[in-house]
Amino acid sequence: MSLHDRLDGIVRSGQLSAPLTVTWEVTKRCNLRCAHCLSDSSPEADVSGELSLDEAKAVADQLIAARVFQVHFGGGEPFVYPGFLELLRYARGRGMSCLCISTNGSLLNEARIAELEALGGIYLQLSLDGATEAQCDALRGEGAYRKAVAALERLQGTAIVRTVNFVYCRTNAHELDAALALAETHGAVLRVTRLKPSGRGAAAYEALRPTQTQLATLHGWLERHPEVLTGDTFFHLNAFGGEPSRGFRYCGAARLTCLIDPTGDVYPCAFTQSDRFRAGNLRARPFQRVWREAPVFNGLFRAGEEGACTSCSAFEGCGGGCPAVKDALVGRLDVPDPDCVLGTPSGVAEGSPASGI
Amino acid sequence: MDWSKTYRCAPGFAFRKESFGGILFHYEGRTPDPRLYFVDSRFLIDLLELVERAPLESLMEEATATFRLGNSQISAMRRFFGDLVERKALVPA
């Protein structure tokens, strides 16, 4: 039995005592204002109500007690959070195996990089949604490309594992090869992920969502580039047929992973931060109880999500697609993924103008 | 493989018990992807929790005597710890 099949059986039966990984958005504040930001972060984001450093350390203790293996810190820009490096040191000192940080790179100066390298167990994800300055900055704002590339250059020669994170959009789809070359030139692995209609990404979605042709191109491209990571976000492309993607063939939210927001609220994933899917708050209830007891983590999030898809021949490969996209665009989980590559009424039309961002 | 040594978990290695046995997680820090392993035996996970307390040989001898392990169980135990040391998930204490 393959690892995937083994995990599949365990995960589908809801047997895990805790998630394998947790995404933790430590702040909503960010020094950038990307057009497609999944969390609507910005320099002016309201940070009242966010966890203090002491509260964050208490949350780290809870994750360690639950034996969550990997915490993926994000935001906002996590290096904007006061005491972020202290939080990392604390978590690492208490035995957290792997600390993953999603950053725009703009605040990664030499001193911070040296601290991260000394900590060990760090995995950096640098966001760079274009292989050219023009393309990247159109999405991420003026100066974002140069700052991220400068960070990549400062990371050269360090032992810090790093990826270049590239959100695949209609406007940057043609830069995949160049993005791969850029990442490899800087000692990084390319990680391509799916645009989701959450945060500011919701307003930008129609303009930026890839066309069906682009998705087909991506599917073939990923097959030819097994060295590229996808964050397991493109399982819906398995419906194209051929070899299923290397990662999971269904959504891992509320099964393998979940999200903690800056105020301590817990959700299935970064893209489902609505009252409907709020599982609890860590100021009021310990993490392990939220994971074990919240209805969202006990079937509610999964109820009916397969919907009309179970009779589809592609279902085993794609799992019905992304619940977050379904919820955001249709308001229901028991429908096909609106970006289903086999075609659904809400599929994006070819040739739609890429404008309005 | 030196069975006479006491071992400890490498910095990127972690494990936990599950109803089916346990999960091992190993982030080696050379590539972004961690490795996951599933262990069907809760007994092996329980032993792993004790790994820092005594040399591996002693730990296995004691387990063999206490639980009257058969040859196949002893082989599985040796294979389990041997693999972890070979993968550098367990390192000398």
XYZ file of C-alpha atoms in Angstrom, chain A:
357
model
C 0.000 0.000 0.000
C 1.418 3.390 -0.963
C 1.944 6.157 1.535
C -0.842 8.049 -0.115
C -3.296 5.155 0.192
C -2.290 4.593 3.792
C -2.761 8.237 4.652
C -5.942 8.374 2.653
C -7.520 5.649 4.750
C -6.478 7.271 7.991
C -7.485 10.744 7.020
C -10.838 9.910 5.509
C -11.799 8.047 8.651
C -10.952 11.121 10.729
C -8.539 9.249 12.934
C -5.846 11.839 13.443
C -5.437 13.071 17.011
C -4.176 16.434 15.748
C -3.405 18.063 12.422
C -0.055 17.291 10.847
C 0.476 20.953 10.054
C -1.118 24.183 11.220
C -1.084 27.482 9.382
C -0.824 30.349 11.811
C -1.456 33.881 10.591
C 0.227 35.866 13.335
C -0.881 39.288 12.119
C -3.071 40.885 9.489
C -0.684 43.742 9.086
C 1.578 43.715 6.057
C 3.913 46.240 4.489
C 2.507 45.306 1.082
C -1.026 45.407 -0.313
C -1.161 42.645 -2.912
C -4.113 42.641 -5.280
C -4.905 38.972 -4.582
C -4.006 38.780 -0.876
C -5.873 35.852 0.628
C -6.284 37.604 3.976
C -6.924 41.196 2.945
C -3.762 42.304 4.721
C -2.313 45.790 4.415
C -0.218 48.367 6.281
C -3.409 49.757 7.837
C -4.902 46.436 8.906
C -6.542 46.537 12.317
C -4.327 44.641 14.745
C -6.437 45.252 17.847
C -7.469 41.920 19.258
C -4.455 40.092 17.871
C -2.671 37.703 20.202
C 0.073 39.256 22.314
C 3.486 37.621 22.287
C 2.753 35.908 25.611
C -0.558 34.634 24.274
C 1.173 33.471 21.107
C 3.717 31.554 23.163
C 0.851 29.876 25.010
C -0.645 28.857 21.662
C 2.748 27.495 20.591
C 2.783 25.424 23.788
C -0.635 24.026 22.886
C 0.491 23.060 19.400
C 3.584 21.382 20.791
C 1.502 19.544 23.387
C -0.782 18.331 20.595
C 2.350 17.223 18.736
C 1.559 19.204 15.636
C 4.592 18.517 13.499
C 4.874 21.662 11.425
C 3.660 25.203 11.921
C 3.399 27.410 8.895
C 3.647 31.045 9.999
C 2.084 33.610 7.750
C 0.021 36.756 7.868
C 0.030 39.494 6.818
C 3.762 39.685 6.850
C 4.913 37.677 9.863
C 8.091 39.714 10.356
C 5.871 42.736 11.042
C 4.506 40.976 14.137
C 6.287 42.332 17.233
C 8.450 39.612 18.729
C 8.097 37.226 15.812
C 11.686 36.006 16.041
C 11.244 35.522 19.773
C 8.165 33.424 19.079
C 10.168 31.310 16.626
C 12.979 30.861 19.139
C 10.439 29.879 21.762
C 8.706 27.310 19.565
C 11.987 25.855 18.377
C 13.311 25.705 21.937
C 10.218 23.813 23.018
C 10.770 21.219 20.328
C 8.763 22.315 17.291
C 10.311 20.246 14.492
C 9.729 22.461 11.507
C 8.943 26.149 11.371
C 7.756 27.274 7.996
C 7.521 31.003 7.298
C 5.637 32.566 4.435
C 7.064 36.027 3.780
C 7.320 38.690 1.125
C 11.039 38.877 1.928
C 11.176 42.641 2.250
C 12.197 42.544 5.915
C 14.705 39.723 5.596
C 17.901 41.606 6.336
C 21.252 39.965 7.039
C 20.723 39.915 10.798
C 17.339 38.206 10.570
C 18.644 35.668 8.110
C 21.544 34.872 10.434
C 19.114 34.383 13.323
C 16.925 32.084 11.254
C 19.887 30.041 10.129
C 21.078 29.685 13.704
C 17.652 28.474 14.792
C 17.648 25.577 12.317
C 14.552 23.719 11.185
C 13.415 26.771 9.209
C 11.694 26.561 5.869
C 11.149 29.922 4.145
C 8.540 30.542 1.492
C 9.148 33.761 -0.420
C 6.243 35.130 -2.384
C 7.130 36.211 -5.904
C 4.152 36.099 -8.226
C 6.032 36.794 -11.393
C 9.424 36.196 -12.911
C 9.666 39.777 -14.061
C 9.421 43.002 -12.132
C 6.485 44.209 -14.208
C 4.430 41.085 -13.742
C 5.201 40.603 -10.074
C 4.674 44.231 -9.099
C 1.380 44.393 -10.988
C 0.068 41.922 -8.412
C 2.152 42.709 -5.360
C 2.829 46.419 -5.647
C 5.751 48.553 -6.713
C 9.102 47.405 -5.368
C 7.900 43.977 -4.252
C 9.914 42.116 -6.891
C 13.222 43.852 -6.180
C 12.861 43.345 -2.422
C 12.014 39.666 -2.776
C 14.881 39.022 -5.194
C 17.249 40.910 -2.904
C 16.161 38.608 -0.073
C 16.787 35.579 -2.261
C 20.254 36.898 -2.998
C 20.958 37.409 0.699
C 19.848 33.825 1.329
C 22.362 32.476 -1.181
C 24.942 30.382 0.571
C 22.869 29.859 3.692
C 21.541 26.491 4.791
C 17.971 27.778 4.991
C 15.593 25.733 2.869
C 13.522 28.034 0.708
C 10.875 28.096 -1.952
C 9.713 30.763 -4.316
C 5.940 30.851 -3.943
C 4.144 31.651 -7.160
C 0.353 32.033 -7.240
C -0.674 30.898 -10.708
C -2.879 33.605 -12.246
C -4.192 34.425 -15.655
C -1.741 37.299 -15.935
C 1.447 35.490 -14.901
C 0.769 32.005 -16.292
C 3.183 32.551 -19.167
C 6.060 33.140 -16.750
C 6.156 29.665 -15.217
C 9.370 28.600 -16.945
C 11.050 31.858 -16.083
C 9.865 31.578 -12.463
C 11.355 28.102 -12.255
C 14.653 29.379 -13.598
C 14.606 32.321 -11.204
C 14.012 30.028 -8.225
C 16.701 27.566 -9.239
C 19.210 30.313 -9.905
C 18.741 31.401 -6.309
C 18.946 27.958 -4.746
C 15.219 27.758 -4.148
C 12.504 25.298 -5.105
C 9.559 26.678 -7.049
C 6.208 26.241 -5.334
C 3.169 27.003 -7.489
C -0.160 27.437 -5.756
C -3.736 28.045 -6.713
C -5.385 31.454 -6.573
C -8.343 31.375 -4.179
C -11.248 33.796 -3.924
C -10.643 34.867 -0.327
C -9.553 38.192 1.138
C -8.788 40.634 -1.690
C -8.458 37.564 -3.872
C -12.264 37.448 -3.927
C -12.576 40.795 -5.690
C -9.686 40.033 -8.023
C -10.732 36.469 -8.759
C -12.664 36.955 -11.956
C -9.855 38.986 -13.463
C -7.079 36.679 -12.335
C -8.482 33.152 -12.333
C -6.664 31.056 -14.941
C -8.555 30.016 -18.054
C -9.280 26.359 -18.739
C -6.528 26.384 -21.365
C -4.056 27.750 -18.839
C -5.089 25.093 -16.323
C -4.534 22.386 -18.930
C -1.140 23.874 -19.706
C -0.279 23.953 -16.025
C -1.324 20.329 -15.590
C 1.045 19.202 -18.333
C 3.780 21.492 -17.091
C 3.579 20.109 -13.565
C 3.782 16.575 -14.941
C 7.009 17.525 -16.712
C 8.422 19.222 -13.626
C 8.240 16.866 -10.667
C 10.738 19.079 -8.848
C 8.102 21.800 -8.531
C 5.942 21.818 -5.396
C 2.269 22.693 -5.424
C 1.289 22.891 -1.791
C -1.278 20.239 -2.711
C -3.550 22.946 -4.069
C -4.000 21.639 -7.597
C -5.688 18.296 -6.933
C -8.650 19.482 -8.994
C -6.377 19.224 -12.052
C -6.289 15.434 -11.612
C -9.620 15.393 -13.430
C -7.633 15.980 -16.614
C -6.536 12.352 -16.289
C -3.080 10.864 -16.517
C -0.995 10.350 -13.439
C -2.577 11.916 -10.363
C -0.654 14.751 -8.764
C 2.153 13.888 -6.412
C 0.412 15.310 -3.378
C -2.970 14.722 -1.897
C -5.926 14.074 -4.128
C -8.386 15.987 -2.010
C -8.592 18.889 0.354
C -6.675 18.406 3.616
C -8.488 21.169 5.512
C -10.028 19.989 8.795
C -8.418 16.613 8.197
C -4.666 17.165 8.036
C -4.424 20.844 8.679
C -6.214 23.897 10.008
C -5.650 27.606 10.455
C -5.200 29.889 13.440
C -5.905 33.545 12.713
C -4.202 36.511 14.441
C -6.878 36.670 17.158
C -6.702 32.970 17.965
C -9.759 31.920 15.982
C -9.430 28.487 14.384
C -10.712 27.593 10.915
C -10.313 24.649 8.526
C -7.885 26.586 6.332
C -6.682 30.043 5.367
C -9.397 30.366 2.739
C -12.408 29.550 4.910
C -12.247 32.327 7.471
C -15.952 32.976 7.890
C -18.237 32.703 10.922
C -19.775 29.622 9.354
C -16.513 27.705 9.626
C -15.119 29.159 12.841
C -14.233 26.232 15.077
C -13.404 28.149 18.240
C -10.997 30.601 19.818
C -7.799 29.604 21.582
C -8.254 32.249 24.260
C -11.369 30.394 25.342
C -10.578 26.781 24.568
C -7.331 24.811 24.179
C -6.290 23.781 20.715
C -6.699 20.063 21.264
C -10.276 20.510 22.426
C -11.097 22.668 19.428
C -9.655 20.042 17.092
C -11.437 17.167 18.791
C -14.766 18.759 19.619
C -15.639 21.527 17.172
C -18.394 20.468 14.772
C -16.374 21.969 11.918
C -13.672 19.383 12.557
C -16.150 16.575 13.093
C -17.874 16.293 9.800
C -19.597 19.638 9.411
C -16.982 20.938 6.992
C -17.131 17.691 5.064
C -20.894 17.239 5.066
C -22.058 17.040 1.510
C -18.885 18.492 0.063
C -18.601 15.724 -2.472
C -22.023 16.637 -3.724
C -22.823 15.872 -7.279
C -19.251 14.794 -7.944
C -19.265 11.290 -6.469
C -20.700 9.786 -9.614
C -18.024 11.451 -11.747
C -15.279 9.186 -13.051
C -12.678 11.763 -12.036
C -13.766 11.931 -8.405
C -11.106 9.573 -7.071
C -8.456 11.861 -8.512
C -9.787 15.274 -7.539
C -11.978 14.642 -4.499
C -14.548 17.113 -5.779
C -12.183 20.059 -5.681
C -11.614 22.860 -3.215
C -14.323 23.499 -0.588
C -13.113 27.061 -0.064
C -13.577 27.965 -3.722
C -17.001 26.336 -3.768
C -18.078 28.204 -0.652
C -16.721 31.530 -1.842
C -18.201 31.375 -5.324
C -21.344 29.282 -4.883
C -22.019 29.433 -1.141
C -22.360 25.660 -0.934
C -20.029 22.712 -0.552
C -22.182 20.103 -2.271
C -21.372 21.362 -5.746
C -18.488 20.774 -8.145
C -15.448 22.979 -7.869
C -16.296 26.094 -9.919
C -12.950 25.648 -11.648
C -13.664 22.011 -12.471
C -11.584 21.226 -15.523
C -14.287 18.975 -16.914
C -16.520 21.977 -17.199
C -19.237 23.319 -14.954
C -21.735 26.114 -15.479
C -19.519 28.444 -13.467
C -16.344 27.592 -15.338
C -14.429 30.599 -16.537
C -14.940 31.563 -20.119
C -12.025 31.537 -22.505
C -10.659 34.881 -23.482
C -12.115 36.841 -20.589
C -10.243 40.090 -20.301
C -7.627 40.198 -17.608
C -8.529 43.551 -16.196
C -9.917 45.211 -13.178
C -7.110 44.582 -10.725
